[in-house]
Coordinates of C-alpha atoms and ligand atoms in Angstrom, one line a residue:
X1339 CA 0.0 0.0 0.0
X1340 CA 1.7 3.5 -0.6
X1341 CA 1.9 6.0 1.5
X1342 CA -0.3 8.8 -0.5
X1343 CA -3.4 5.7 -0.6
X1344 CA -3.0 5.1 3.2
X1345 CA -3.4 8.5 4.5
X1346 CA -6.7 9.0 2.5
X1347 CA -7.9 5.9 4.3
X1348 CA -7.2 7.1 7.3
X1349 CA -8.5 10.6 6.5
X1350 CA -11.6 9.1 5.1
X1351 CA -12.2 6.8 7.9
X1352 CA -11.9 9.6 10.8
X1353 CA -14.1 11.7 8.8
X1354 CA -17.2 9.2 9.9
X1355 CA -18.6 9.4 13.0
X1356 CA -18.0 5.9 14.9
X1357 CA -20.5 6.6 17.5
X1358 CA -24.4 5.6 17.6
X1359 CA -26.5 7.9 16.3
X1360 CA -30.0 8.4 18.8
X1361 CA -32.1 11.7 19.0
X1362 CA -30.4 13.6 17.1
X1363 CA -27.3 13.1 19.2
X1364 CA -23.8 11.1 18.7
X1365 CA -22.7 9.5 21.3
X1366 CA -20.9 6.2 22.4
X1367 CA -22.5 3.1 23.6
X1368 CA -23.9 3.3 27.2
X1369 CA -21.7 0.0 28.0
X1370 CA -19.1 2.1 26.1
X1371 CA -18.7 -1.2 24.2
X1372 CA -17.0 -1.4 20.6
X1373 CA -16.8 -3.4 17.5
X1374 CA -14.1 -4.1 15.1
X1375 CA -14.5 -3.5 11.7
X1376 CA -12.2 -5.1 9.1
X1377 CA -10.7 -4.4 5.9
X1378 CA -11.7 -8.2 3.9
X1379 CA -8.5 -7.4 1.6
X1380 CA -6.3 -7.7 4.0
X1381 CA -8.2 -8.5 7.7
X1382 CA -6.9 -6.0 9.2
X1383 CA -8.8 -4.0 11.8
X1384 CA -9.5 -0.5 10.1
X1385 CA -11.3 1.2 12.9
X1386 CA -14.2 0.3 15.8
X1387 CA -17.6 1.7 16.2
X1388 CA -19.9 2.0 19.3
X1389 CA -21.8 -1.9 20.1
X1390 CA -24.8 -0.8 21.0
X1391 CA -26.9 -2.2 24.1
X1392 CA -30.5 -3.1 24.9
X1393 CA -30.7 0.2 26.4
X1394 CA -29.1 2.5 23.5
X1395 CA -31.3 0.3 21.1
X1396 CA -34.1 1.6 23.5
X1397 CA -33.4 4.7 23.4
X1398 CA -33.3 4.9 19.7
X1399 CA -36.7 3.7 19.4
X1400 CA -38.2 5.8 22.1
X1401 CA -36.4 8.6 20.2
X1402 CA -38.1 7.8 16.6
X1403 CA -41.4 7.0 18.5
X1404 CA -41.1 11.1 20.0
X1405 CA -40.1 12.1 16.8
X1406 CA -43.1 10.4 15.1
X1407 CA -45.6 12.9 17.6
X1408 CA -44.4 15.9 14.8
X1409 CA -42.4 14.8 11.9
X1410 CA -45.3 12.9 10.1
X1411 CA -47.0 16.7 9.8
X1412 CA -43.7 18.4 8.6
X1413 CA -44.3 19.6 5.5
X1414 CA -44.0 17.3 2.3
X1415 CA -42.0 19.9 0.3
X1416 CA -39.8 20.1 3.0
X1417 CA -39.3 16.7 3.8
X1418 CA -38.5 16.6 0.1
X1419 CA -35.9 19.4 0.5
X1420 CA -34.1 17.6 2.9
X1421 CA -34.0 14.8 0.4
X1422 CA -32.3 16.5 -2.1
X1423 CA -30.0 18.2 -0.3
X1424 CA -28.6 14.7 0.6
X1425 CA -28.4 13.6 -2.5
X1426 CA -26.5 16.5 -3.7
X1427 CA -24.2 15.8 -1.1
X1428 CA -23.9 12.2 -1.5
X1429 CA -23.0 13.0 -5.4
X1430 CA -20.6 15.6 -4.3
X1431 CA -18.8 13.5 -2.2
X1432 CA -18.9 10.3 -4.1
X1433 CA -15.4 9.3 -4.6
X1434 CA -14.8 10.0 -0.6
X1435 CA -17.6 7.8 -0.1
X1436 CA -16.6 5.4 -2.2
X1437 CA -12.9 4.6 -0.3
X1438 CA -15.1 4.6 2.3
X1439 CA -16.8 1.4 1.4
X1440 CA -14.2 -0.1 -0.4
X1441 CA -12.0 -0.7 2.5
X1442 CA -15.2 -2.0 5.2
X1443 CA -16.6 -3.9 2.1
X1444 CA -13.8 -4.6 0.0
X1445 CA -15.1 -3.7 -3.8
X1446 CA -13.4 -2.2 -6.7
X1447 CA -13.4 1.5 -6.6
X1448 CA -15.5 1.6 -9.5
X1449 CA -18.0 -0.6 -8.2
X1450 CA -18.2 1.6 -5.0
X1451 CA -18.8 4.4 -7.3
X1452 CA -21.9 3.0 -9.4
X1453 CA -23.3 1.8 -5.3
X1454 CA -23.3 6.0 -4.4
X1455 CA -25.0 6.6 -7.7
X1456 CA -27.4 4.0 -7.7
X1457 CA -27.8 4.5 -3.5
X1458 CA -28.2 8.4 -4.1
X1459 CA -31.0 7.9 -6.9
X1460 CA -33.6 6.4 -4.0
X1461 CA -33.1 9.7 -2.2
X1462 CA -33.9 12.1 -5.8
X1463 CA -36.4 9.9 -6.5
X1464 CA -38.1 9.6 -3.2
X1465 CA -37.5 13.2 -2.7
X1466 CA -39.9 13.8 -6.0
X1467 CA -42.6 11.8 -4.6
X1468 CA -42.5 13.8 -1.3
X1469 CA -45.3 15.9 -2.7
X1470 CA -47.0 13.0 -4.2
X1471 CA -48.6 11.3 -1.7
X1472 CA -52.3 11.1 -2.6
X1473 CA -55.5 10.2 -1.9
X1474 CA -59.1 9.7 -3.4
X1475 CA -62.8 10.4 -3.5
X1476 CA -65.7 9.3 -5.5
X1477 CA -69.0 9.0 -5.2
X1478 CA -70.2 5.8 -3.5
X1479 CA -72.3 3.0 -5.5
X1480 CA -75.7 4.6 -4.4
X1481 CA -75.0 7.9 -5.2
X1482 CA -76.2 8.8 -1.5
X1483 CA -73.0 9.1 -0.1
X1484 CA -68.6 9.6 -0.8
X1485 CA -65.5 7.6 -0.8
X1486 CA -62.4 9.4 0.7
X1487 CA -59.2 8.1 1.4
X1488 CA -55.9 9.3 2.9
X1489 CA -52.5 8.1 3.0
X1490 CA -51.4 8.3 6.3
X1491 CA -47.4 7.5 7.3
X1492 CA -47.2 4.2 9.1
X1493 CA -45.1 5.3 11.8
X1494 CA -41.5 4.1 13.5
X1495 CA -39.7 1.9 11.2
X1496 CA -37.1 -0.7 12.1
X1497 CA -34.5 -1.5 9.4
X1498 CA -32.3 -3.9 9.3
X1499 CA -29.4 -4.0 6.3
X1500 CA -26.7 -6.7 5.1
X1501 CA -23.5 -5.8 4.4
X1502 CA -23.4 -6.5 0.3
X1503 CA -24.4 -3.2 -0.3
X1504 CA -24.0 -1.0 2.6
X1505 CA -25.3 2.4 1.4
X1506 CA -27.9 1.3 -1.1
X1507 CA -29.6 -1.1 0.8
X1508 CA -30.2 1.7 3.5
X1509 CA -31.0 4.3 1.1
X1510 CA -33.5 2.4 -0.1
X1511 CA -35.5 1.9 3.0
X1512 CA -34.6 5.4 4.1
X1513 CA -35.9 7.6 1.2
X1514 CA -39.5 6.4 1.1
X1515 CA -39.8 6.2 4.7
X1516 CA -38.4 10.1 5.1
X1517 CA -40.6 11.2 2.2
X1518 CA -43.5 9.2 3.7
X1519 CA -43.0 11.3 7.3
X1520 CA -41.7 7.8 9.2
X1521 CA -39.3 7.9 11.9
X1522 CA -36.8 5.3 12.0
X1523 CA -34.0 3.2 13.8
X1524 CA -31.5 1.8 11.3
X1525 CA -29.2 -1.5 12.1
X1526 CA -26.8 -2.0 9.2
X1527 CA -24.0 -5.4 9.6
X1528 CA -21.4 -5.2 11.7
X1529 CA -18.9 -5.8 9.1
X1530 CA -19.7 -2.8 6.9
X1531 CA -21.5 -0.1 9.0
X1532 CA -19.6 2.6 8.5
X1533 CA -21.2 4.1 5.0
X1534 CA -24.4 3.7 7.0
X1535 CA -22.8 5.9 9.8
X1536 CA -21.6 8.7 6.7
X1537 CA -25.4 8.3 5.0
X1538 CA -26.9 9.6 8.8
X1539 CA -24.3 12.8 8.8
X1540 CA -25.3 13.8 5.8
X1541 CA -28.8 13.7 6.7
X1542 CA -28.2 15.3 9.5
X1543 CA -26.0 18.2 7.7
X1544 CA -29.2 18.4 4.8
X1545 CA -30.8 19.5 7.7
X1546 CA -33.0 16.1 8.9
X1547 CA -34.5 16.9 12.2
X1548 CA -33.2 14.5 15.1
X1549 CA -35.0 11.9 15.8
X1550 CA -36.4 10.4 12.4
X1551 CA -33.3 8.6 11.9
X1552 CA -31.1 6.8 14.5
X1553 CA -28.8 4.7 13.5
X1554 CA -27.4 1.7 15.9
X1555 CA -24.7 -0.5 15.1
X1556 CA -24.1 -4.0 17.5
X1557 CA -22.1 -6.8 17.9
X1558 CA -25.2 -9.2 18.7
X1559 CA -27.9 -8.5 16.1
X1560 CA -30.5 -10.7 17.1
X1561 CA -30.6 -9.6 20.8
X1562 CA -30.4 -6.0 20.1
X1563 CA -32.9 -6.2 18.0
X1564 CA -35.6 -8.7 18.9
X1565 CA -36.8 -6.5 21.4
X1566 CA -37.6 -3.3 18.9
X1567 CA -39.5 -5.8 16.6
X1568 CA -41.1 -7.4 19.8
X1569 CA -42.0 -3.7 20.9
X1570 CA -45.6 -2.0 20.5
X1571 CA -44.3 1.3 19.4
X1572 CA -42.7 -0.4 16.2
X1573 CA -45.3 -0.7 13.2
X1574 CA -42.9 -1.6 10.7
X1575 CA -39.9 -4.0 9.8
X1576 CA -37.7 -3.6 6.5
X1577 CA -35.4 -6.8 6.2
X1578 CA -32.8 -7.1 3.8
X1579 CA -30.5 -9.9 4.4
X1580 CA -30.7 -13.9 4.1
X1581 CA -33.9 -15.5 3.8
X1582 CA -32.9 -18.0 6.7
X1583 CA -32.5 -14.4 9.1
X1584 CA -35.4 -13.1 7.5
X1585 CA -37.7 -16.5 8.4
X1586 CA -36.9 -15.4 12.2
X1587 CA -37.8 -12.3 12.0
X1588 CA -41.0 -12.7 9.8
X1589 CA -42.1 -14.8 13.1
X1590 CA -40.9 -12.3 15.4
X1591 CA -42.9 -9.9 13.2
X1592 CA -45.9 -11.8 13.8
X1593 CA -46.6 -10.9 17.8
X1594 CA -47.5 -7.4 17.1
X1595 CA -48.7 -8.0 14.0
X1596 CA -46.1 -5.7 12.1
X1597 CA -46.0 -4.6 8.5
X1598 CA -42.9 -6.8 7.3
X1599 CA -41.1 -5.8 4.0
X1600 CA -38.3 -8.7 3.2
X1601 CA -35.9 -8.4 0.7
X1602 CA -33.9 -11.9 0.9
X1603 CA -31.9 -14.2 -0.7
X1604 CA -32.1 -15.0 -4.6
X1605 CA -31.1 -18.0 -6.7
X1606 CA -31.3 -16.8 -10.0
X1607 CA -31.1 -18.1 -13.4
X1608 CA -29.7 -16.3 -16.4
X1609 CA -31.3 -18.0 -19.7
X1610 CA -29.5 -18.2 -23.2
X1611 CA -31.3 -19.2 -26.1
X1612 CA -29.9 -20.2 -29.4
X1613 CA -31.5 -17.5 -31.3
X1614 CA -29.6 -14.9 -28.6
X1615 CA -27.1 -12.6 -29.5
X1616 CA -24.3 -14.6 -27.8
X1617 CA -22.1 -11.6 -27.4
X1618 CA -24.4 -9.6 -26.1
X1619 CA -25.2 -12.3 -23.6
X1620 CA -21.6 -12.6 -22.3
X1621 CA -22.0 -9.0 -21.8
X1622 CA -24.9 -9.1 -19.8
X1623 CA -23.6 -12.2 -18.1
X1624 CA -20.5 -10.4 -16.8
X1625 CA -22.8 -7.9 -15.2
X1626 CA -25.2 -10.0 -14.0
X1627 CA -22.7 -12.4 -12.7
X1628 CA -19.7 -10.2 -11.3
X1629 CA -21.1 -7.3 -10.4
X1630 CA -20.4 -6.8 -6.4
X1631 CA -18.2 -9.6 -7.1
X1632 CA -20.8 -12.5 -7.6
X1633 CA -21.8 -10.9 -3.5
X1634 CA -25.3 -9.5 -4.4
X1635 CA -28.8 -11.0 -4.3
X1636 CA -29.6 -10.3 -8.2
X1637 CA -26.6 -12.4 -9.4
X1638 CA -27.1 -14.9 -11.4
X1639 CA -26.5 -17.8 -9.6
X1640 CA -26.8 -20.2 -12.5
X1641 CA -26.6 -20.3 -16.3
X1642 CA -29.0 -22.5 -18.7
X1643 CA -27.6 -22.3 -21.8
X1644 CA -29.3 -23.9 -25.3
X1645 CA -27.2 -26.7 -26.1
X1646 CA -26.3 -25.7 -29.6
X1647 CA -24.3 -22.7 -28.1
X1648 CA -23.3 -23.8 -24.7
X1649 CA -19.9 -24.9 -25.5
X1650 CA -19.4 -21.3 -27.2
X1651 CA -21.1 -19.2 -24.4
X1652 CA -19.2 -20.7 -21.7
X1653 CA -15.6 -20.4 -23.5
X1654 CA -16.2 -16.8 -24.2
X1655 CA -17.4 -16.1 -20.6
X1656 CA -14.4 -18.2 -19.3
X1657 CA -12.2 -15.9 -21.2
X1658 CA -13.5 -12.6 -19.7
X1659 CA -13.9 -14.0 -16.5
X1660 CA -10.3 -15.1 -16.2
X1661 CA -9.0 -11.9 -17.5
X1662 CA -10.1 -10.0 -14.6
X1663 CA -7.9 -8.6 -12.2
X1664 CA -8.2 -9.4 -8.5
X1665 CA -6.7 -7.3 -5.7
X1666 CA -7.2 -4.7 -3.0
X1667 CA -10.5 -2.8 -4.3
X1668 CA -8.4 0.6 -3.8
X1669 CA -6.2 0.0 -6.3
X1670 CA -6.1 1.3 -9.9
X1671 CA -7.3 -1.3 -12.1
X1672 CA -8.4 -4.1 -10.1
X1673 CA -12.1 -5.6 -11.3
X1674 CA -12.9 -8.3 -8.7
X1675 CA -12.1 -7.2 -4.6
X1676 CA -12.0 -10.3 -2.1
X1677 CA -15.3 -11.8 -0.4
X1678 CA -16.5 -10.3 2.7
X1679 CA -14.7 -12.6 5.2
X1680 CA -13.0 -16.1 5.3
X1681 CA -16.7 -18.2 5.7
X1682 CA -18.3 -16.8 2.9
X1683 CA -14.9 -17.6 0.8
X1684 CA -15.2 -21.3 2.4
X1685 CA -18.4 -22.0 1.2
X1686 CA -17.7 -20.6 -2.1
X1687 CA -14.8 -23.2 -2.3
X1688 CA -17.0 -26.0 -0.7
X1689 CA -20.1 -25.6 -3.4
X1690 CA -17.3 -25.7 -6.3
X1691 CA -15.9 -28.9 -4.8
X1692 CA -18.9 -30.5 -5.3
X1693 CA -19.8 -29.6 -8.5
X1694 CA -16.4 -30.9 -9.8
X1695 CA -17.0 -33.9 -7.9
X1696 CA -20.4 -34.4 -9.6
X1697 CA -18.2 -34.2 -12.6
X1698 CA -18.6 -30.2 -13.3
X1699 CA -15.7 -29.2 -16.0
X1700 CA -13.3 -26.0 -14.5
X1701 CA -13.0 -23.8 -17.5
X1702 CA -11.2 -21.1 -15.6
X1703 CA -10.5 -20.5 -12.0
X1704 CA -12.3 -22.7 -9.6
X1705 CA -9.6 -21.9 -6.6
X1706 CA -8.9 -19.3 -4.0
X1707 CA -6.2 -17.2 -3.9
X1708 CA -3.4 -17.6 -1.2
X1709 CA -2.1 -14.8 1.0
X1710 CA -4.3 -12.2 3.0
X1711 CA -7.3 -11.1 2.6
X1712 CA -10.4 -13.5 1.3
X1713 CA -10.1 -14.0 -2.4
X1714 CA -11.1 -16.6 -4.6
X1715 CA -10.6 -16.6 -8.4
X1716 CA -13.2 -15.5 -11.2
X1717 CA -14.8 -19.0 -12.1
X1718 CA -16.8 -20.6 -14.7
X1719 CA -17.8 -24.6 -14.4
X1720 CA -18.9 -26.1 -17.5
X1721 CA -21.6 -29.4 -18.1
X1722 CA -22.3 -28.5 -14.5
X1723 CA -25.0 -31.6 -13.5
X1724 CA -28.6 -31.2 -12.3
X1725 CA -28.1 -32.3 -8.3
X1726 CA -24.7 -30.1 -7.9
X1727 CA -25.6 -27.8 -4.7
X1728 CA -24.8 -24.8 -6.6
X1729 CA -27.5 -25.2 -8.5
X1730 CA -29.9 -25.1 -5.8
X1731 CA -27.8 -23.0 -3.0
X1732 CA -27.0 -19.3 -3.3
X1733 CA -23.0 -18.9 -4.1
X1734 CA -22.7 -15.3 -3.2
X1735 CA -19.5 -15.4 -5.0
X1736 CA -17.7 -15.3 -8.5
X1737 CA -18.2 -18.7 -9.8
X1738 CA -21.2 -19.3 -13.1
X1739 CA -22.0 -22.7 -13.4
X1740 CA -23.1 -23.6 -17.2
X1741 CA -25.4 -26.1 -17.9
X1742 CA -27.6 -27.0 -20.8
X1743 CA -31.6 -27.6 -22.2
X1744 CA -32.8 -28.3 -25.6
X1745 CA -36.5 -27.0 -25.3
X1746 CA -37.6 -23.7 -24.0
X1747 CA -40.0 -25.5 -21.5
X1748 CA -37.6 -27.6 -20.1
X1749 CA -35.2 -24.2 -19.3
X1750 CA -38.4 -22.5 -17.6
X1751 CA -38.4 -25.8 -15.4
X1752 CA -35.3 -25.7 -15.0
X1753 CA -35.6 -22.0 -13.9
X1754 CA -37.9 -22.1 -11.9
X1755 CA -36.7 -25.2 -9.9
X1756 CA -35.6 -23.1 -6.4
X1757 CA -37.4 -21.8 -3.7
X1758 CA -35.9 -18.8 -4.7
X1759 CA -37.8 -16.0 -7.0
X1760 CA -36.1 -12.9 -6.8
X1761 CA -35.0 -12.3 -10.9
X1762 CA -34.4 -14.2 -14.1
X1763 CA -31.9 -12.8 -16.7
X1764 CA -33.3 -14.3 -20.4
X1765 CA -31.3 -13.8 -23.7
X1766 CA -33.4 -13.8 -26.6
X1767 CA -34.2 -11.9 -29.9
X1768 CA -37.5 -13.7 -30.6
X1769 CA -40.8 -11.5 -29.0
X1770 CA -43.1 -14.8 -28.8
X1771 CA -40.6 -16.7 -26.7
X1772 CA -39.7 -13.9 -25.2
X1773 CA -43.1 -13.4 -23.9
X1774 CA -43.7 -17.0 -23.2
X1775 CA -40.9 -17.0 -21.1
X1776 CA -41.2 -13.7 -18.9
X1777 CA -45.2 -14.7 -18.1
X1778 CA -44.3 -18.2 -16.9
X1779 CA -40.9 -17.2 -14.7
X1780 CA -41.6 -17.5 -11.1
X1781 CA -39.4 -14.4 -10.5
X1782 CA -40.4 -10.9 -8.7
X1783 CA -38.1 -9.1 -11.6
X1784 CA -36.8 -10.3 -15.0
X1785 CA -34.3 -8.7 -16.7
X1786 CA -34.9 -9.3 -20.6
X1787 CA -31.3 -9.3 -23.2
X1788 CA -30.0 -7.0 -20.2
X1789 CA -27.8 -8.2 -17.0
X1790 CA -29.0 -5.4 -14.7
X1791 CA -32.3 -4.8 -13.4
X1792 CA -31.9 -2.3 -10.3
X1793 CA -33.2 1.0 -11.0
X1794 CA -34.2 4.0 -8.0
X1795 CA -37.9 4.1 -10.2
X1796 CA -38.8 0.7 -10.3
X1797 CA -40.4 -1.7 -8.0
X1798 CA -37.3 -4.3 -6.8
X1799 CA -38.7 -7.5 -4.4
X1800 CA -39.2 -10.8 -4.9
X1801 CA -42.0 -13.6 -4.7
X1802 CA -41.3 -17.2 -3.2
X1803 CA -38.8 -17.3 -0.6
X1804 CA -37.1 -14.4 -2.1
X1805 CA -39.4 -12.3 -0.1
X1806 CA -41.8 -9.8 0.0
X1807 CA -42.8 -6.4 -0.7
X1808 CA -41.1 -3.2 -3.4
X1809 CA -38.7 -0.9 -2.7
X1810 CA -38.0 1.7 -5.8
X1811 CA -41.0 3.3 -7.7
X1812 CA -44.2 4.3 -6.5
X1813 CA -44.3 0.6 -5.1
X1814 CA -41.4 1.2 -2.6
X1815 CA -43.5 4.8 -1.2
X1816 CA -47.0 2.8 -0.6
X1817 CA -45.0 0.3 1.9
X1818 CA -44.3 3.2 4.5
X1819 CA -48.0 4.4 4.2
X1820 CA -50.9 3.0 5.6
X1821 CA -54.5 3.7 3.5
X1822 CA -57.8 5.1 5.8
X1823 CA -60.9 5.0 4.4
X1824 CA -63.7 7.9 5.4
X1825 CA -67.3 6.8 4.5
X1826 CA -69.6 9.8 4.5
X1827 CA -73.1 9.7 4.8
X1828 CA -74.4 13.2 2.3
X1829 CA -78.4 12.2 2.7
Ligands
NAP1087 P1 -27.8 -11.9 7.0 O1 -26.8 -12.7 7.7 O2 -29.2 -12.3 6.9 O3 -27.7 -10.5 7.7 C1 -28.4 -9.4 7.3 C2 -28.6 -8.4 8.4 O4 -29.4 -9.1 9.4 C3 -27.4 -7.9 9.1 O5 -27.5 -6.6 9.5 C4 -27.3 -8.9 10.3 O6 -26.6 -8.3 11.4 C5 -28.7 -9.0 10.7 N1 -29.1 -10.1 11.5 C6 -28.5 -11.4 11.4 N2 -29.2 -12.2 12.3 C7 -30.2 -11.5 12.9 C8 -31.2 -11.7 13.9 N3 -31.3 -12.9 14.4 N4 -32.0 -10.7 14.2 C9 -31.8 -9.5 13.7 N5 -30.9 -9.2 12.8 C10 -30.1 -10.2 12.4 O7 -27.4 -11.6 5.5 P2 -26.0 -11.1 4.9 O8 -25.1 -12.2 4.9 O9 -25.6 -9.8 5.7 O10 -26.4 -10.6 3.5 C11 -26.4 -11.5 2.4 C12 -27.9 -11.9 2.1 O11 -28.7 -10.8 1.9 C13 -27.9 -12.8 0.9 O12 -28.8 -13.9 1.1 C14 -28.6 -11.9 -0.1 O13 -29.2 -12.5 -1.2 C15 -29.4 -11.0 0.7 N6 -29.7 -9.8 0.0 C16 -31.0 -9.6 -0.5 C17 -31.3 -8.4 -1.1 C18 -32.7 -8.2 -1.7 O14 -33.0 -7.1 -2.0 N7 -33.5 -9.2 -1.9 C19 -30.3 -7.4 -1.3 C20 -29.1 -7.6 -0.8 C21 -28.8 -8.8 -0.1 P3 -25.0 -8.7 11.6 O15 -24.4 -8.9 10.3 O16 -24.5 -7.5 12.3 O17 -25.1 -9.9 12.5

């Protein structure tokens, strides 16, 4: 590392508060506990935040619930403002923000950099529909009487975030519920909280009043949090994470009768057809498989390719994929950063030992790297059979196992065979297919000849296992508001 790049770490790191984040206040844990947080290129301790307690997670609930009492009549244009203020700050600051994440999250530079964008976009958007939030009236059936509804906010939110994405993931949750007039606590992981920590400053410097957003980070998740979600001022819970995690806290969820949102896990298959432009399919499959890494719910976890261009598909992805260059996410150049920590590189490793020992062909990589830090090479299997685990397991990593299908029904079972139903990716140039295909997916999102499907202005969620409820679009707004319904009698 030189000397020039370690200083702006260090520079970018102190810049953050490290402390929790409650009523408008920083301040350190009341155990004045802390928690480690590592660099995953190297595993080396870059700083530690506050571990919060029972009592601070408390405290930041009783503070949203206070909050609530006011903020949900602050003015919608305002609300708005305070929205885009952040935004312009968050674009302003982007490449700050982006060392930032890099070193507790480990991604290329340039992959940091398209996260602020995309993670900035929920708060312009949201900060647009601010002064959208409508209701309606009609005249009832008999004509003897009206219809009138209002949108009213839901009230304190609990969020909890992974650490794949630590800004956009929070952004996400935050925008709509802001715009909406919600209070909030936010949890994000433990590994990567501190872009979570720089997201609540610059709310707090656009001018955010205290109290909507607290922001707690802790060593023990599930105590911390099971008693907000068990807690009657709470009326809503935004999950993204695992869909095991999110199972728990669905039935958690379930004693005060909360409204859940879950974003969770995905499985998801990317479809070639032998009519597809095959280029234009290893294109989208780069995306689609190595953005974040190969570490993001919408990656595509498996490829079915037509058997007439399988051989081809997988030799030209082979070839990109094993051209990349791995290293330290902060350095010029590199394209794929390590995992987030030594577990998730160990399962990577286990789910490609099977596959090869089901008889799965390495066409490139299909190893991890040696030294520090937890990387594991670009890798694409080829003839990968029907019971490997990767078929059926999330890899959260850089690895694309190819298999094949000779009819277009048989790759929609094959597709849809997964509890999973987050996205499909489908290469084709012909409409009927194309159709036919997208209307029997069991997927919450498809993305259709394109590798990339998240976008600030559409609805993102899955169906199955992968979840429920939007967040983006109009969609993502209605889950932080509740509808009332006024019958009037107008004899
Ligand atoms: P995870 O282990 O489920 O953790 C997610 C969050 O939940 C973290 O903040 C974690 O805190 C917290 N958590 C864990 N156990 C908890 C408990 N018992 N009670 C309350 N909170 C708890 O998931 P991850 O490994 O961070 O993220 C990867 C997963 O997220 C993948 O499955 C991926 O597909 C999914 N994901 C889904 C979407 C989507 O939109 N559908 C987007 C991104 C990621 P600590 O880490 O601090 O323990």
């Amino acid at each position: 590392m030189s000397t020039t790049l370690a200083a702006a770490e260090a520079s970018v790191i102190a810049s953050v508060p490290h402390e929790l984040f409650i009523g408008g206040r920083w301040r350190a844990a009341s155990g004045g506990g802390t928690l480690p947080v590592e660099d995953p290129s190297t595993g080396e301790t870059l700083c530690e935040v506050a571990d919060a307690t029972g009592e601070d997670a408390d405290a930041a609930l009783a503070a949203a619930h206070e909050t609530f009492k006011t903020w949900r009549n602050h003015p919608p244009r305002e609300r708005g403002d305070i929205l885009r203020r952040a935004y312009d700050a968050i674009v302003g600051r982007t490449d700050e923000l982006a060392l930032l994440m890099t070193l507790e999250m480990g991604k290329p530079l340039a992959e940091s950099r398209a996260e602020i964008t995309y993670a900035a976009n929920f708060f312009r958007w949201y900060a647009e529909e601010a002064v959208r939030i409508n209701g309606r009236f009609t005249v009832n059936e008999a004509g003897s009487g009206r219809v009138l509804t209002m949108k009213q906010p839901i009230g304190p939110c609990v969020f909890i975030t992974p650490w794949n994405f630590p800004l956009a993931m929070g952004t996400r949750k935050v925008g709509p519920a802001i715009a909406a007039g919600c209070t909030m606590v936010v949890k994000p992981a433990k590994q990567t909280p501190l872009s979570m920590l720089a997201m609540a400053k610059i709310l707090e410097e656009a001018g955010l009043p205290g109290g909507v957003l607290n922001v707690i980070t802790a060593k023990s998740s599930g105590a911390t949090m099971a008693p907000l979600i068990a807690d009657p001022r709470t009326r809503k819970l935004s999950f993204t994470g695992s869909t095991e995690v999110g199972r728990k806290l669905i039935a958690q969820s379930a004693e005060q009768v909360l409204k859940v949102s879950m974003e969770l896990g995905g499985n998801a298959p990317f479809l070639v057809f032998e009519d597809a432009d095959l280029d234009a399919a290893v294109d989208g499959a780069m995306v689609a498989k190595m953005r974040n890494g190969g570490e993001a719910c919408t990656s595509a976890n498996r490829f079915h390719v037509h058997a007439s261009v399988a051989e081809a598909f997988a030799a030209k992805l082979a070839e990109r994929m094993g051209a990349m260059r791995i290293g330290r996410g902060s350095e010029d150049g590199v394209e794929v950063g390590p995992l987030i920590d030594d577990d998730q590189r160990d399962k990577v490793a286990e789910l490609v030992t099977d596959a090869v020992g089901r008889g799965a062909e390495v066409l490139t990589g299909g190893e991890a790297v040696d030294g520090a830090g937890h990387f594991y090479r670009p890798t694409v299997l080829g003839s990968v059979p029907r019971d490997a685990r990767l078929l059926s397991e999330e890899i959260f990593g850089p690895v694309a196992p190819v298999s094949t299908f000779t009819e277009t029904d048989e790759a929609i079972a094959q597709a849809n065979d997964t509890e999973y139903g987050l996205v499909a990716y489908v290469y084709t140039r012909d409409v009927n297919r194309a159709f036919h295909v997208m209307e029997n997916l069991e997927t919450g999102m498809i993305g259709l000849n394109q590798g990339m499907v998240s976008n600030a202005g559409a609805p993102f969620g899955g169906i199955k296992q992968s979840g429920f409820g939007r967040e983006g679009g109009p969609e993502g707004l209605e889950e932080y508001l509740e509808t009332k319904y006024v019958a009037m009698n107008l004899p």
